[in-house]
Each structure stands twice: as structure tokens, then as C-alpha cells.
Coordinates of C-alpha atoms in Angstrom, one line a residue:
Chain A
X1 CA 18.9 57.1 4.1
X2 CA 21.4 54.2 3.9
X3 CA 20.8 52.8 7.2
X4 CA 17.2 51.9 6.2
X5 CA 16.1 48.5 7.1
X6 CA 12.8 48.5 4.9
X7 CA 12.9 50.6 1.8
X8 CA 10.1 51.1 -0.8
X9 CA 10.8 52.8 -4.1
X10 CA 8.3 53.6 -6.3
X11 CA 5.9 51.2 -6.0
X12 CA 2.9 50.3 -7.8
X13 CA 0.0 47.9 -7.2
X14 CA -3.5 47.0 -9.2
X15 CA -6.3 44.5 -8.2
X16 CA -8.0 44.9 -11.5
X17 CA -8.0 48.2 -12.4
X18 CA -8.3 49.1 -9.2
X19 CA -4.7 51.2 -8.2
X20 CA -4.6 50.3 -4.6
X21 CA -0.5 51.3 -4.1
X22 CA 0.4 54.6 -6.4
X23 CA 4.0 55.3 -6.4
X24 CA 5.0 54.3 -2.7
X25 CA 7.6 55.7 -1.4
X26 CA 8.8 54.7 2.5
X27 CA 12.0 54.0 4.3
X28 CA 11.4 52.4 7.6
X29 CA 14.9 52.7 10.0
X30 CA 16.2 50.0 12.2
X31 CA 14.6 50.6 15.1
X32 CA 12.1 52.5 14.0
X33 CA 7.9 52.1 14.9
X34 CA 6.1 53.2 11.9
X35 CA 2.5 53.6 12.3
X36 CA 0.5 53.6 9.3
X37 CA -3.3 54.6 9.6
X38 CA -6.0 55.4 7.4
X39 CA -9.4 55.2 5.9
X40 CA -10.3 51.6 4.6
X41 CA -9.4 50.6 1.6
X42 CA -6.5 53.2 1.6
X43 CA -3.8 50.3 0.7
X44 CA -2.3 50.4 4.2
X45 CA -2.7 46.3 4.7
X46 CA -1.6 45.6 1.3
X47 CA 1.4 48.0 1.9
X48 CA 1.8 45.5 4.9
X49 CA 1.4 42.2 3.4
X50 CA 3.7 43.1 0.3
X51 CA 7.0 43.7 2.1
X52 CA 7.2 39.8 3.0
X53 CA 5.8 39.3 -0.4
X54 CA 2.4 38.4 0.7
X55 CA 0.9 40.4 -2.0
X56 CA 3.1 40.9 -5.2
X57 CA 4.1 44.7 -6.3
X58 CA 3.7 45.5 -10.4
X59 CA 6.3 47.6 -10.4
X60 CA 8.8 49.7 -7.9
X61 CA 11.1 47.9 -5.8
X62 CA 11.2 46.6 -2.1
X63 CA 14.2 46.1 0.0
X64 CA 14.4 45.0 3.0
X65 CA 18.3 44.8 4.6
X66 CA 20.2 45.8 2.0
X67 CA 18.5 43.1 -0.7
X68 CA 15.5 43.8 -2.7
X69 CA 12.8 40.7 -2.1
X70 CA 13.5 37.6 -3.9
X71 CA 11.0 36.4 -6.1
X72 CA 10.3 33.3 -5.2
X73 CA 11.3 29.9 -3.8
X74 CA 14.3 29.5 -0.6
X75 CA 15.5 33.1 -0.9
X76 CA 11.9 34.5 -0.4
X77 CA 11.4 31.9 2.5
X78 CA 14.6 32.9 4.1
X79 CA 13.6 36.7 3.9
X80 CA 10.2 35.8 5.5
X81 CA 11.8 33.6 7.9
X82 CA 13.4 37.3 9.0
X83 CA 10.0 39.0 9.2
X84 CA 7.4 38.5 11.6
X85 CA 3.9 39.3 10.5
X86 CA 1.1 39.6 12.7
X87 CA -2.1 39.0 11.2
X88 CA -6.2 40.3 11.8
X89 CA -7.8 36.9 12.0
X90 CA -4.3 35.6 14.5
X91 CA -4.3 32.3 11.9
X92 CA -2.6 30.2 14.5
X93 CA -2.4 26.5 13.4
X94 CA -5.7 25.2 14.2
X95 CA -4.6 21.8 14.3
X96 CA -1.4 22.7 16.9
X97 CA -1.2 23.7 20.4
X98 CA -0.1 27.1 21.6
X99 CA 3.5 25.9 22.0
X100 CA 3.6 23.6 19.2
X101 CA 2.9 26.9 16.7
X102 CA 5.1 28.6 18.6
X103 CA 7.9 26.4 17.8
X104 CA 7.0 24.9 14.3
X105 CA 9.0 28.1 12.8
X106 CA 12.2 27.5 15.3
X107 CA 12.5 23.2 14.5
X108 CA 11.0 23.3 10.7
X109 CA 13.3 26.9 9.5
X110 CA 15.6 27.5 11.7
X111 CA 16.4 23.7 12.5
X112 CA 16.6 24.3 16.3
X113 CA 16.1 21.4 18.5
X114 CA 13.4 20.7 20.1
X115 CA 14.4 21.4 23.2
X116 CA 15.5 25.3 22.6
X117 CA 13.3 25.6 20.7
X118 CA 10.1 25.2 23.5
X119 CA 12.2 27.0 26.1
X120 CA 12.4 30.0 23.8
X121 CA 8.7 29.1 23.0
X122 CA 8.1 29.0 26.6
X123 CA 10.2 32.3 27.6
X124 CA 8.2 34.0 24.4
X125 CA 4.5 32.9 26.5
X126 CA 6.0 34.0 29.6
X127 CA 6.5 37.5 28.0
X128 CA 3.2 37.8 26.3
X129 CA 1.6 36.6 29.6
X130 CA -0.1 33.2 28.7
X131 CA 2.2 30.2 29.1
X132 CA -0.3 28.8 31.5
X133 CA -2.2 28.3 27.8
X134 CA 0.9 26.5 26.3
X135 CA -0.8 22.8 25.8
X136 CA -4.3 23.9 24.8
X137 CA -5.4 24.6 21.4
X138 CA -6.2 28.1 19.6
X139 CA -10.2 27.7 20.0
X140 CA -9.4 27.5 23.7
X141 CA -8.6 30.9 24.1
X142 CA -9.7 34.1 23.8
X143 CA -8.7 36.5 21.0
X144 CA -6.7 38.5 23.1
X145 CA -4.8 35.5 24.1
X146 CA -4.9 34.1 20.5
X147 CA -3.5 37.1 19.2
X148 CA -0.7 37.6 22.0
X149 CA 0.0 34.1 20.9
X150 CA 0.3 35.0 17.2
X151 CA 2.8 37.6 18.1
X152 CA 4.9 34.7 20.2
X153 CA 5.1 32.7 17.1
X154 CA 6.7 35.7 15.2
X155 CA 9.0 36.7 17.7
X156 CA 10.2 33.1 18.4
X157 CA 11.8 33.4 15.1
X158 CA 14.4 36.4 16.4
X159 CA 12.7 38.7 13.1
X160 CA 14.4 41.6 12.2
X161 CA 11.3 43.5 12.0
X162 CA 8.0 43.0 12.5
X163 CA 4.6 43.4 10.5
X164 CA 1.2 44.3 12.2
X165 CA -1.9 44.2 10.0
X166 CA -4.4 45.9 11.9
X167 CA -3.8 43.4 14.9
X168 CA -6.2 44.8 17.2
X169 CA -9.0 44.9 14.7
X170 CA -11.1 41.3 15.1
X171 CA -10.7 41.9 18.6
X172 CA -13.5 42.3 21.3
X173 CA -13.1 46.0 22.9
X174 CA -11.9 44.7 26.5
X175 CA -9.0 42.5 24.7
X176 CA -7.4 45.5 22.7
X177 CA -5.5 46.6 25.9
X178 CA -3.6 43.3 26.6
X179 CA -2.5 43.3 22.6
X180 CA -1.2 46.8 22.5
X181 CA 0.6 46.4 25.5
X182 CA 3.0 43.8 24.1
X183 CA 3.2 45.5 21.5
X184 CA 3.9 48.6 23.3
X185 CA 6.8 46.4 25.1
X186 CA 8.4 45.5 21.8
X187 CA 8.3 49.0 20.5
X188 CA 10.4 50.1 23.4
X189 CA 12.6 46.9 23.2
X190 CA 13.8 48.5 20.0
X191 CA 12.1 46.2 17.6
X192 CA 11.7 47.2 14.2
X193 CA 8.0 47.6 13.9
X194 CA 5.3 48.6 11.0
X195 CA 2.0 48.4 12.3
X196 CA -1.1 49.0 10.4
X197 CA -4.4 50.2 13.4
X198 CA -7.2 52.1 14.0
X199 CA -6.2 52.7 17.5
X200 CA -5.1 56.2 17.3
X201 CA -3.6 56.2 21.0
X202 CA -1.2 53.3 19.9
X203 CA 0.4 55.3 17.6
X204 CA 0.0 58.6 19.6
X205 CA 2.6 56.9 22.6
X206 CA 4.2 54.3 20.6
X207 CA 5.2 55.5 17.2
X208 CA 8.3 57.2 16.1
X209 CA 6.3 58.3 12.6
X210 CA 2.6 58.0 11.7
X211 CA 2.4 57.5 8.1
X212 CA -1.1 58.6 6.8
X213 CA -2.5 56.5 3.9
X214 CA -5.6 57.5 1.7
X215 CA -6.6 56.2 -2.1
X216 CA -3.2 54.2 -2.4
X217 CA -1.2 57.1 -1.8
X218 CA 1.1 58.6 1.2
X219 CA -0.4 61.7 1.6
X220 CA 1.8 62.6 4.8
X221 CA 4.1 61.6 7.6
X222 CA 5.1 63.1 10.6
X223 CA 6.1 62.1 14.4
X224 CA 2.7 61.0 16.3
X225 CA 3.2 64.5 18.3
X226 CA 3.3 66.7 14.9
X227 CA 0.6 64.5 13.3
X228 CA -2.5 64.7 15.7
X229 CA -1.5 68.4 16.4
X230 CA -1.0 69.7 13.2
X231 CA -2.0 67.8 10.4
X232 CA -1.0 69.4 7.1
X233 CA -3.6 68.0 4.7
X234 CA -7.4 68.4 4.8
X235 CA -7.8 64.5 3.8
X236 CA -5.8 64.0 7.1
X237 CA -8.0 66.5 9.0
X238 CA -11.0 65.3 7.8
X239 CA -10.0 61.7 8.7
X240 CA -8.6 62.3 12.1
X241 CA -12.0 64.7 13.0
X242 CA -14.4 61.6 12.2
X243 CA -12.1 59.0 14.2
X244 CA -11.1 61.5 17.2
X245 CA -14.5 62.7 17.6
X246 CA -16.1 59.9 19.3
Chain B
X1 CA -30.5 -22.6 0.0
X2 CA -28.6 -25.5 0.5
X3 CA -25.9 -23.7 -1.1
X4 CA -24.6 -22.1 2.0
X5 CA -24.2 -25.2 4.3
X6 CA -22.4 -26.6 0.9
X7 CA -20.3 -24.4 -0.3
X8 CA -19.5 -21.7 2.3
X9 CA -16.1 -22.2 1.9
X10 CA -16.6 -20.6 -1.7
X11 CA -18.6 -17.2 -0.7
X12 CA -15.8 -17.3 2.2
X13 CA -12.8 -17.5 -0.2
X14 CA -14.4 -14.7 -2.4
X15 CA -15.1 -12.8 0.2
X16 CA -11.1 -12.9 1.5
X17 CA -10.1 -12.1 -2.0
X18 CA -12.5 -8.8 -2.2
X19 CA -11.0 -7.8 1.1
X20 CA -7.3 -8.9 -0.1
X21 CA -8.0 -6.4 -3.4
X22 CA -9.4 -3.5 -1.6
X23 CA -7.0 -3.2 0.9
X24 CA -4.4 -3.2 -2.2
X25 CA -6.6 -0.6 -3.8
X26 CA -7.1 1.7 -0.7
X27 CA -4.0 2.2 0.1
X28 CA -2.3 2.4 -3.4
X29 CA -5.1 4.9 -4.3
X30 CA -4.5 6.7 -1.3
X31 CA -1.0 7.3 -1.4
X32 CA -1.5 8.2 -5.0
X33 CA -4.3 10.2 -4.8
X34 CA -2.5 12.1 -2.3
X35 CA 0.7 12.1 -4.5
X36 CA -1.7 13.6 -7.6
X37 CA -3.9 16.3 -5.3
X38 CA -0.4 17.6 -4.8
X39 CA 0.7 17.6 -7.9
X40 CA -2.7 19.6 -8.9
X41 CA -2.0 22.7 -6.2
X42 CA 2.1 22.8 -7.3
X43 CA 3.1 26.2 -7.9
X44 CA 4.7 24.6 -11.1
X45 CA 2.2 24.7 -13.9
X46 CA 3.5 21.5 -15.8
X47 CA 2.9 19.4 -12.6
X48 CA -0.6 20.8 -12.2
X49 CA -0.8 20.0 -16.1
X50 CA 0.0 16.5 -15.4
X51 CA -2.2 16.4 -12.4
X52 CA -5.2 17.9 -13.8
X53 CA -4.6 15.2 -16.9
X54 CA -4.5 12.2 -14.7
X55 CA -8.0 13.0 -12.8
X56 CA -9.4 14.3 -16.5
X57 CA -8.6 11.0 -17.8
X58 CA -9.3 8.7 -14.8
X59 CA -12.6 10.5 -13.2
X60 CA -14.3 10.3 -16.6
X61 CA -13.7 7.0 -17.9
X62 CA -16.0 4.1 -17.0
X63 CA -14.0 1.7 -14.7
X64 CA -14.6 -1.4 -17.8
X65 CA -13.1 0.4 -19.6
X66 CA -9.6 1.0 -17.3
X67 CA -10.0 -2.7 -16.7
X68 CA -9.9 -3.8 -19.7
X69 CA -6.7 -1.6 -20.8
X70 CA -5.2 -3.2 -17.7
X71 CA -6.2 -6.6 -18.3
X72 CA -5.6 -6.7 -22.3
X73 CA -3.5 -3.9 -23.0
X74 CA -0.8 -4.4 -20.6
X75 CA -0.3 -8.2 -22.0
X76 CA 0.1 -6.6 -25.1
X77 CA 2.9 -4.4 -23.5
X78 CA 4.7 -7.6 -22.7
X79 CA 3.6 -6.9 -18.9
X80 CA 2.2 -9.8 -16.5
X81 CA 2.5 -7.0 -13.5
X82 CA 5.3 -8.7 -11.6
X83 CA 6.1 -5.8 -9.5
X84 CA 3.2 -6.4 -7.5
X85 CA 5.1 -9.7 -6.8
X86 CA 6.7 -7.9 -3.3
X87 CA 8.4 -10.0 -1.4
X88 CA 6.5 -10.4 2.2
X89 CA 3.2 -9.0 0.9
X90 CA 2.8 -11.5 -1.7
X91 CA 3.0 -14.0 1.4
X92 CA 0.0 -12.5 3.1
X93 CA -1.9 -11.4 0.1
X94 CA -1.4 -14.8 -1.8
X95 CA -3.2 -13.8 -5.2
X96 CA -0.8 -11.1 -6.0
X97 CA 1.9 -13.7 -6.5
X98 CA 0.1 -16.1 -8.6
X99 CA 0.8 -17.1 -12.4
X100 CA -2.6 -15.6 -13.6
X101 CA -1.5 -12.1 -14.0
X102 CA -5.6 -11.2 -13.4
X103 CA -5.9 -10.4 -9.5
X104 CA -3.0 -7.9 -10.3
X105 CA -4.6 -6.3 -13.4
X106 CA -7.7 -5.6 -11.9
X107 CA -6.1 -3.9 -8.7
X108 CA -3.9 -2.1 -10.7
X109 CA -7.3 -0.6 -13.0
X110 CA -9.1 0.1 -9.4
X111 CA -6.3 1.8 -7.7
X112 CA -5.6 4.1 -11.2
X113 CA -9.5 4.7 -10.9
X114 CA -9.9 5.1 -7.2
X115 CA -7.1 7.7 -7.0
X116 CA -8.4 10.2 -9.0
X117 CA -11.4 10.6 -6.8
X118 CA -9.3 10.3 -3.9
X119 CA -7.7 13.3 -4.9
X120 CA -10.4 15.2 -5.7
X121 CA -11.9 14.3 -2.3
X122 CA -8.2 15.3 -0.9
X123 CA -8.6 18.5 -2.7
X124 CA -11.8 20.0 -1.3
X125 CA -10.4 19.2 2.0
X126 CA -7.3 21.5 1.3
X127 CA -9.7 24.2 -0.2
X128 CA -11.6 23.8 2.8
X129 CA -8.8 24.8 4.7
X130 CA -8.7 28.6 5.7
X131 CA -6.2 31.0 3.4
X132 CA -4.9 32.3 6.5
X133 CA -3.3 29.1 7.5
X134 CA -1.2 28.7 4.6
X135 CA -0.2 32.6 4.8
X136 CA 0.7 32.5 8.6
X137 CA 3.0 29.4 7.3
X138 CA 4.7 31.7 4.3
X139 CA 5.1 34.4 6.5
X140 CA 6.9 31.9 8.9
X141 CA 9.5 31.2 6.2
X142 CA 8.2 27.4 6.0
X143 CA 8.5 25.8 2.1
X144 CA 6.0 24.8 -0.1
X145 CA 6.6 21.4 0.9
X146 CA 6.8 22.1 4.3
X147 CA 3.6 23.9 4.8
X148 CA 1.6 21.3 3.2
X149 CA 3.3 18.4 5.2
X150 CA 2.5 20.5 8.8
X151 CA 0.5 22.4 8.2
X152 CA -2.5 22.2 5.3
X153 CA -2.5 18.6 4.7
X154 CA -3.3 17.9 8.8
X155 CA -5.9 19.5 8.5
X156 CA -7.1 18.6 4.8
X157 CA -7.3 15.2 5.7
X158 CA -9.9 15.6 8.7
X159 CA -12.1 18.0 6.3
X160 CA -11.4 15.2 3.8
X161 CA -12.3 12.1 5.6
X162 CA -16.1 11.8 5.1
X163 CA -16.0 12.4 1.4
X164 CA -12.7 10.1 1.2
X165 CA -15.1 7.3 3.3
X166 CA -17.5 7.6 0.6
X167 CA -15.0 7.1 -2.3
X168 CA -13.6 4.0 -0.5
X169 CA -17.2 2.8 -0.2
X170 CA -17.5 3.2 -3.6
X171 CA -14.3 1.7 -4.3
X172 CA -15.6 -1.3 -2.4
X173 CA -18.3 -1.9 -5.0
X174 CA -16.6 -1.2 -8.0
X175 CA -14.0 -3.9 -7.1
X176 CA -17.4 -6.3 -8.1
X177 CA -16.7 -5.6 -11.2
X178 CA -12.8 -7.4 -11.1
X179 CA -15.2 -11.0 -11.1
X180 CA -15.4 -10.1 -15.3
X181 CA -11.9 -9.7 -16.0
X182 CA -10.7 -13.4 -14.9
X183 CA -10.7 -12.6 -11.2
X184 CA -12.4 -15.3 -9.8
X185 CA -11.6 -15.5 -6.1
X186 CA -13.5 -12.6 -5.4
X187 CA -17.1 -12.3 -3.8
X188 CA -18.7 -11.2 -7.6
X189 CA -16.7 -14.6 -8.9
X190 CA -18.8 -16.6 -6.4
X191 CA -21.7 -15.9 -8.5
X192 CA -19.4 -17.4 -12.0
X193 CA -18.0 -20.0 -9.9
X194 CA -21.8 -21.6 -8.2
X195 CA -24.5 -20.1 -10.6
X196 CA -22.5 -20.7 -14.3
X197 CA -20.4 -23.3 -13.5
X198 CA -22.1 -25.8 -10.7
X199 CA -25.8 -24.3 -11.8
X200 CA -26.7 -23.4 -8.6
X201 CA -29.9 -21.4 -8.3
X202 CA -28.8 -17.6 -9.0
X203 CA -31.1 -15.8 -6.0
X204 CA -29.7 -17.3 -3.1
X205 CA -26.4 -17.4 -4.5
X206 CA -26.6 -13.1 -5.4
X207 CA -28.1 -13.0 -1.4
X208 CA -25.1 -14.0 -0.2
X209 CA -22.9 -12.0 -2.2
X210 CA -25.0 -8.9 -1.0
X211 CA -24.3 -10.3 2.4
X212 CA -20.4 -10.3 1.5
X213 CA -20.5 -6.5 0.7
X214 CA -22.7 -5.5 3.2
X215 CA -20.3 -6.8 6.2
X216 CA -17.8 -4.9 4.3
X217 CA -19.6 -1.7 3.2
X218 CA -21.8 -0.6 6.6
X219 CA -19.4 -0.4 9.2
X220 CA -17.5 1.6 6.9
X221 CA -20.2 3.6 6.7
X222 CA -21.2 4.1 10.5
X223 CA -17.2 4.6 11.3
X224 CA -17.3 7.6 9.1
X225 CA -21.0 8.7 10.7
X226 CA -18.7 8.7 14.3
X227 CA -16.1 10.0 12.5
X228 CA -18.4 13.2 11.4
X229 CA -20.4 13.3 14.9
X230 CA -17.1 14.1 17.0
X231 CA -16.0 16.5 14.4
X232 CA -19.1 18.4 14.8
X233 CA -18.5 18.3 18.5
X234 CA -14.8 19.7 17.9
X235 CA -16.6 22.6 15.7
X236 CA -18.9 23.8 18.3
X237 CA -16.7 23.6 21.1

């Protein structure tokens, strides 16, 4: 595939000697909603966190637009700068309002002014559905709102694509909805998205591909459709049977 | 105790020129310390080499010891301190522009000292900080530089005030020691100036000097008590 946006050849990855990515192989289109799902400890969030470098590959390479990642320093910053991630625990600045994190990306990277920069950051709250939170701090709000936050801080930076790592996961059962349906928004804006979840209906409506992970390995892909109907692998029908059945 | 009505103007002098020296000293050993703690969490390993040097050497040497290198070994380097001669400041803080090279020596020997335990103080405050603040900064594209300017170091220095109070208070009392190095306008040179000199009776004269670092040391102390009370409020909020 040439017009891949996010490519991953071969990759390789130990904690230890513990082999959490085994010869990785995924192109992710522009575009394109990848869903990647699996048992814990499968790899899937390190799979996430190392395409903006978050966690360091051993070997194999990762490209993302036509450049593999730089190693480290301006290049690397630039290429993050270009990929939003979305994190579990939110991690908005503790210390900053809503806005204010919004917008530290936009003035401090992307050398906006201040002024576009918080009417972006305010259009961004608008979107997400909590600009009436834009002067009070993170603790103020509720996970839900947190993490909608979170995901107006990526998007404020115009990325390319965007990184979910399990987003819905530290959140309280009522607040899942409100999360997924932003995210549900940006998937049918056209953005670029690889999300790692749990929540199997997400990728069943939003996903162009479900990637299934299990002991550091791909052990299939298919369209959501394809996927939950037919699996092809017993580890995928035994993992779909113990999260489908209640 | 006839030695306060006579010669409060002494304790009162001494007393201005521990204040005048620990001002110096906080600041320089703040800014340093600061300077150092980032030097110690550089992705560069021959700055964290340096880094790790400086607080080796300066957190495990008795402070007699730095003042005397300051005080006889930078003589020997053909060195009176001058630089501390800054225009302006040597107007408000008149011992740093004296002859006597010794007010200077002795700051010099407590902000060296000071700063490696402000930056060790500094340092648990930015471990303290949560991992995920740092990431959600990389992931933003933000610099090494930049993170740490908006985003860790914000919130290192609240973590890091109550143990930085303490090395201040500390500081504070070590400066005492200044009095054996030649510095007599401080509040421990009272004691050289009354007790050695005019043969005034020790006790009293020791009473007030205790005086002299308790108005400076306790309010320090309950600022930072406040200080810890409304974080704890910001916590459980």
C-alpha cells in the first residue's frame, strides 16, 4: 500500500525478556479507523504508544507519512506535534485550566498567537460539548469531561492522525457514552484514527478494520462486520465469547 | 543584661548582616540549585554526570570545610570575589562591596552548599510529579526544555516547597557558621565582637543571638505550615 499514512514493518519489542511486540506488521490508510482489541497484556497499548515514539521499537521500522520516526530531539517533536494521542488516565496539565491545556500545544509548537489559538481552543470545547468548563481546572470535572477535554488538546493541534489508548477505560460506566460519541464524530469527520478499547460496539459501528491482538502478535484483521460474524481463529473466538457474553 | 540597653546597636547590625547574607544565599542557591536539578534529569548523560558530581561533592562535605576552601583557597587563586561587587546591589547590600573579601567568601561557600540540597529538594518535587504529565507534553510535540519550563517544573516547585522551606531554614543556621571565617557583622560575630573582645558575660549575649535567629527562622517555618495546609485543601477538593 503506498498511500499508507502509518506503516509498521516488522517490528519487534522486549520489556525484559518479556516479547510484548513479535514481528508487527500494520499499515493504517489515510482516513482509515483502525480498531485494535484484545486480551490484556496482548501489546495493543504499546503498539499505540510506540508510533509517536512513546515506547521505543528494538527492531522493525515505523513510518508514519512517508518518513520513518526520527530518533530523537526536534524531528521526533515535530512528528508528535502531527499526532494526537489520547491517553487512559486523560493527563491534562494539572496545574492549567481547560483552555489553557488546550492551547499550550497551538502557542508553545505551533507558535500561534494567543488569540487563534483560544478561539480554536474554544471552537475545539464547543465541539466536544464543554466550553462552559473552559476556565476551571481538570479536578473540576468529571472524567467524561476530562477526557473529552484530552481529546480537544489533541485535536487543537490539526494531527494527522490520532492515537487512542483505551480512552474509555478509567471511566465510570455512565461517562463512556459522551467519549465514544466524539470519537464516533471524528471517525466520520474522516480522521485518521487508531484506537485501542474494550468497547466492542465502538468498533462494531465505527471501525473500518478491527485488528485482533493476543501474546504480541496480530493474529487477525477484518472489517468490524466480518470480524464479530466470522472470526477465523479460535484465540479470537475464544476472546470475543468471554467479552460478548455478558 | 545590661548588654542589651548598651549595645543593641551591635546584635542589631549582626542581625542585618545575617539577613543581608541569606538573602544572597537563597536566591543564588535557588537559581543554582534549580540550574543543577536540571542538569541531573538531562537526557544528555555528561550533564547528568556533572550534575550528579556537583551534589556528590557539595551534599557530603561538611560546610567548614567549603568555607574554608572559599575563604583560603580562593586567595590563593589570586581571587578577592569582586564579581559580587554588582553595581546597584552592592549599594543595598553594603558588605558585598567592602575591601575584606570575607562577607563574600562565606556567601559564596553557603550558596555552593545550599544548592545542592536545593536541588535535591527540587528533584523529589519533579519525581513527584505524575509520568503522565510529561508524556501528554511529548505527545504534544513540546521540547525537553519546554516541558519542563510549562509544564513539570510548575508543578515540581509546589510538591517542592515544604522540603525547599526546610533547606532554607537550615541554610539560615548554617550561615552562623560565616562568624569563624572573618565575617563579623553577622548575628554569630556578635558573640566575637561583646563576649571576646568587650568580655561581656557569654549567656545573655548567646540569648540574644538565639533571639536573632529565631525572628528569622519561625515565621519561616509557620509560612511553609500555611503553605502545606492550603495544599492539602487543593488535594482533597
Amino acid at each position: 500500500m503506498t498511500d499508507a499514512l502509518i506503516t509498521l514493518d516488522a517490528v519487534n519489542k522486549w520489556f525484559g525478556k518479556l516479547h510484548v511486540l513479535r514481528d508487527v506488521n500494520l499499515s493504517v490508510a489515510a482516513g482509515e479507523v483502525v480498531v485494535v482489541i484484545g486480551p490484556s497484556g496482548s501489546g495493543k497499548s504499546t503498539l499505540c504508544r510506540s508510533i509517536n515514539r512513546l515506547e521505543t521499537i528494538d527492531s522493525g521500522t515505523i513510518t508514519f507519512d512517508g518518513r520513518p520516526l526520527p530518533a530523537e530531539g526536534r524531528a521526533l517533536a515535530r512528528l508528535r506535534a502531527d499526532v494526537g494521542m489520547v491517553f487512559q488516565s486523560f493527563n491534562l496539565f494539572a496545574h492549567k485550566t481547560i483552555l489553557d491545556n488546550v492551547t499550550l500545544g497551538p502557542t508553545k509548537v505551533r507558535r500561534q498567537s494567543t488569540a487563534d489559538a483560544r478561539a480554536y481552543g474554544m471552537e475545539l470545547l464547543e465541539r466536544v460539548g464543554i466550553a462552559d468548563q473552559a476556565g476551571k481546572h481538570p479536578a473540576q470535572l468529571s472524567g467524561g469531561q476530562q477526557q473529552r477535554a484530552a481529546i480537544a488538546r489533541a485535536l487543537a493541534m490539526r494531527p494527522k492522525a490520532m492515537l487512542f489508548d483505551e480512552p474509555t477505560s478509567a471511566l465510570d460506566p455512565e461517562m463512556v457514552g459522551e467519549v465514544l460519541e466524539v470519537m464516533t464524530g471524528l471517525a466520520k469527520g474522516g480522521m485518521t484514527m487508531i484506537v485501542v478499547t474494550h468497547e466492542m460496539g465502538f468498533a462494531r459501528h465505527a471501525a473500518d478494520r478491527v485488528v485482533f491482538m493476543a501474546d504480541g502478535q496480530i493474529v487477525e484483521q477484518a472489517p468490524p462486520a466480518e470480524f464479530f460474524a466470522q472470526p477465523r481463529t479460535e484465540r479470537a473466538r475464544d476472546f470475543l465469547g468471554k467479552v460478548l457474553s455478558h | 543584661m545590661e548588654v542589651f540597653s548598651d549595645k543593641l546597636d551591635v546584635f542589631w547590625n549582626g542581625f542585618l548582616g545575617t539577613v543581608q547574607m541569606c538573602l544572597l544565599a537563597a536566591v543564588g542557591a535557588l537559581i543554582l540549585g534549580a540550574l543543577v536539578a536540571v542538569l541531573r534529569i538531562s537526557p544528555i548523560p555528561p550533564l547528568r554526570a556533572v550534575g550528579t558530581a556537583y551534589v556528590t561533592v557539595f551534599r557530603n562535605v561538611p560546610l567548614t570545610v567549603v568555607m574554608f576552601f572559599a575563604a583560603f583557597a580562593l586567595p590563593l587563586l589570586g581571587s578577592d570575589a569582586s564579581f559580587l561587587k554588582i553595581p546597584g546591589l552592592r549599594d543595598v547590600i553594603k558588605p558585598l562591596g567592602t575591601d575584606l573579601p570575607y562577607f563574600r567568601f562565606a556567601t559564596i561557600a553557603l550558596t555552593l552548599y545550599t544548592t545542592a540540597f536545593v536541588c535535591e529538594a527540587l528533584r523529589s518535587g519533579i519525581g513527584a510529579v505524575p509520568l503522565g504529565q510529561a508524556e501528554a507534553a511529548r505527545s504534544l510535540g513540546l521540547s525537553f526544555t519546554q516541558n519542563l519550563r510549562h509544564v513539570v517544573l510548575p508543578q515540581a516547585w509546589k510538591l517542592a516547597i515544604v522540603p525547599l522551606g526546610s533547606v532554607i531554614i537550615a541554610m539560615v543556621k548554617n550561615s552562623a557558621l560565616a562568624a569563624a571565617f572573618g565575617v563579623i557583622v553577622t548575628l554569630m560575630g556578635v558573640v566575637d565582637e561583646l563576649v571576646s573582645q568587650q568580655y561581656y558575660d557569654a549567656v545573655p549575649v548567646f540569648l540574644g543571638v538565639a533571639v536573632g535567629f529565631l525572628i528569622l527562622t519561625i515565621p519561616l517555618g509557620l509560612l511553609l505550615d500555611m503553605v502545606e495546609r492550603s495544599q492539602k485543601k487543593v488535594a482533597t477538593r
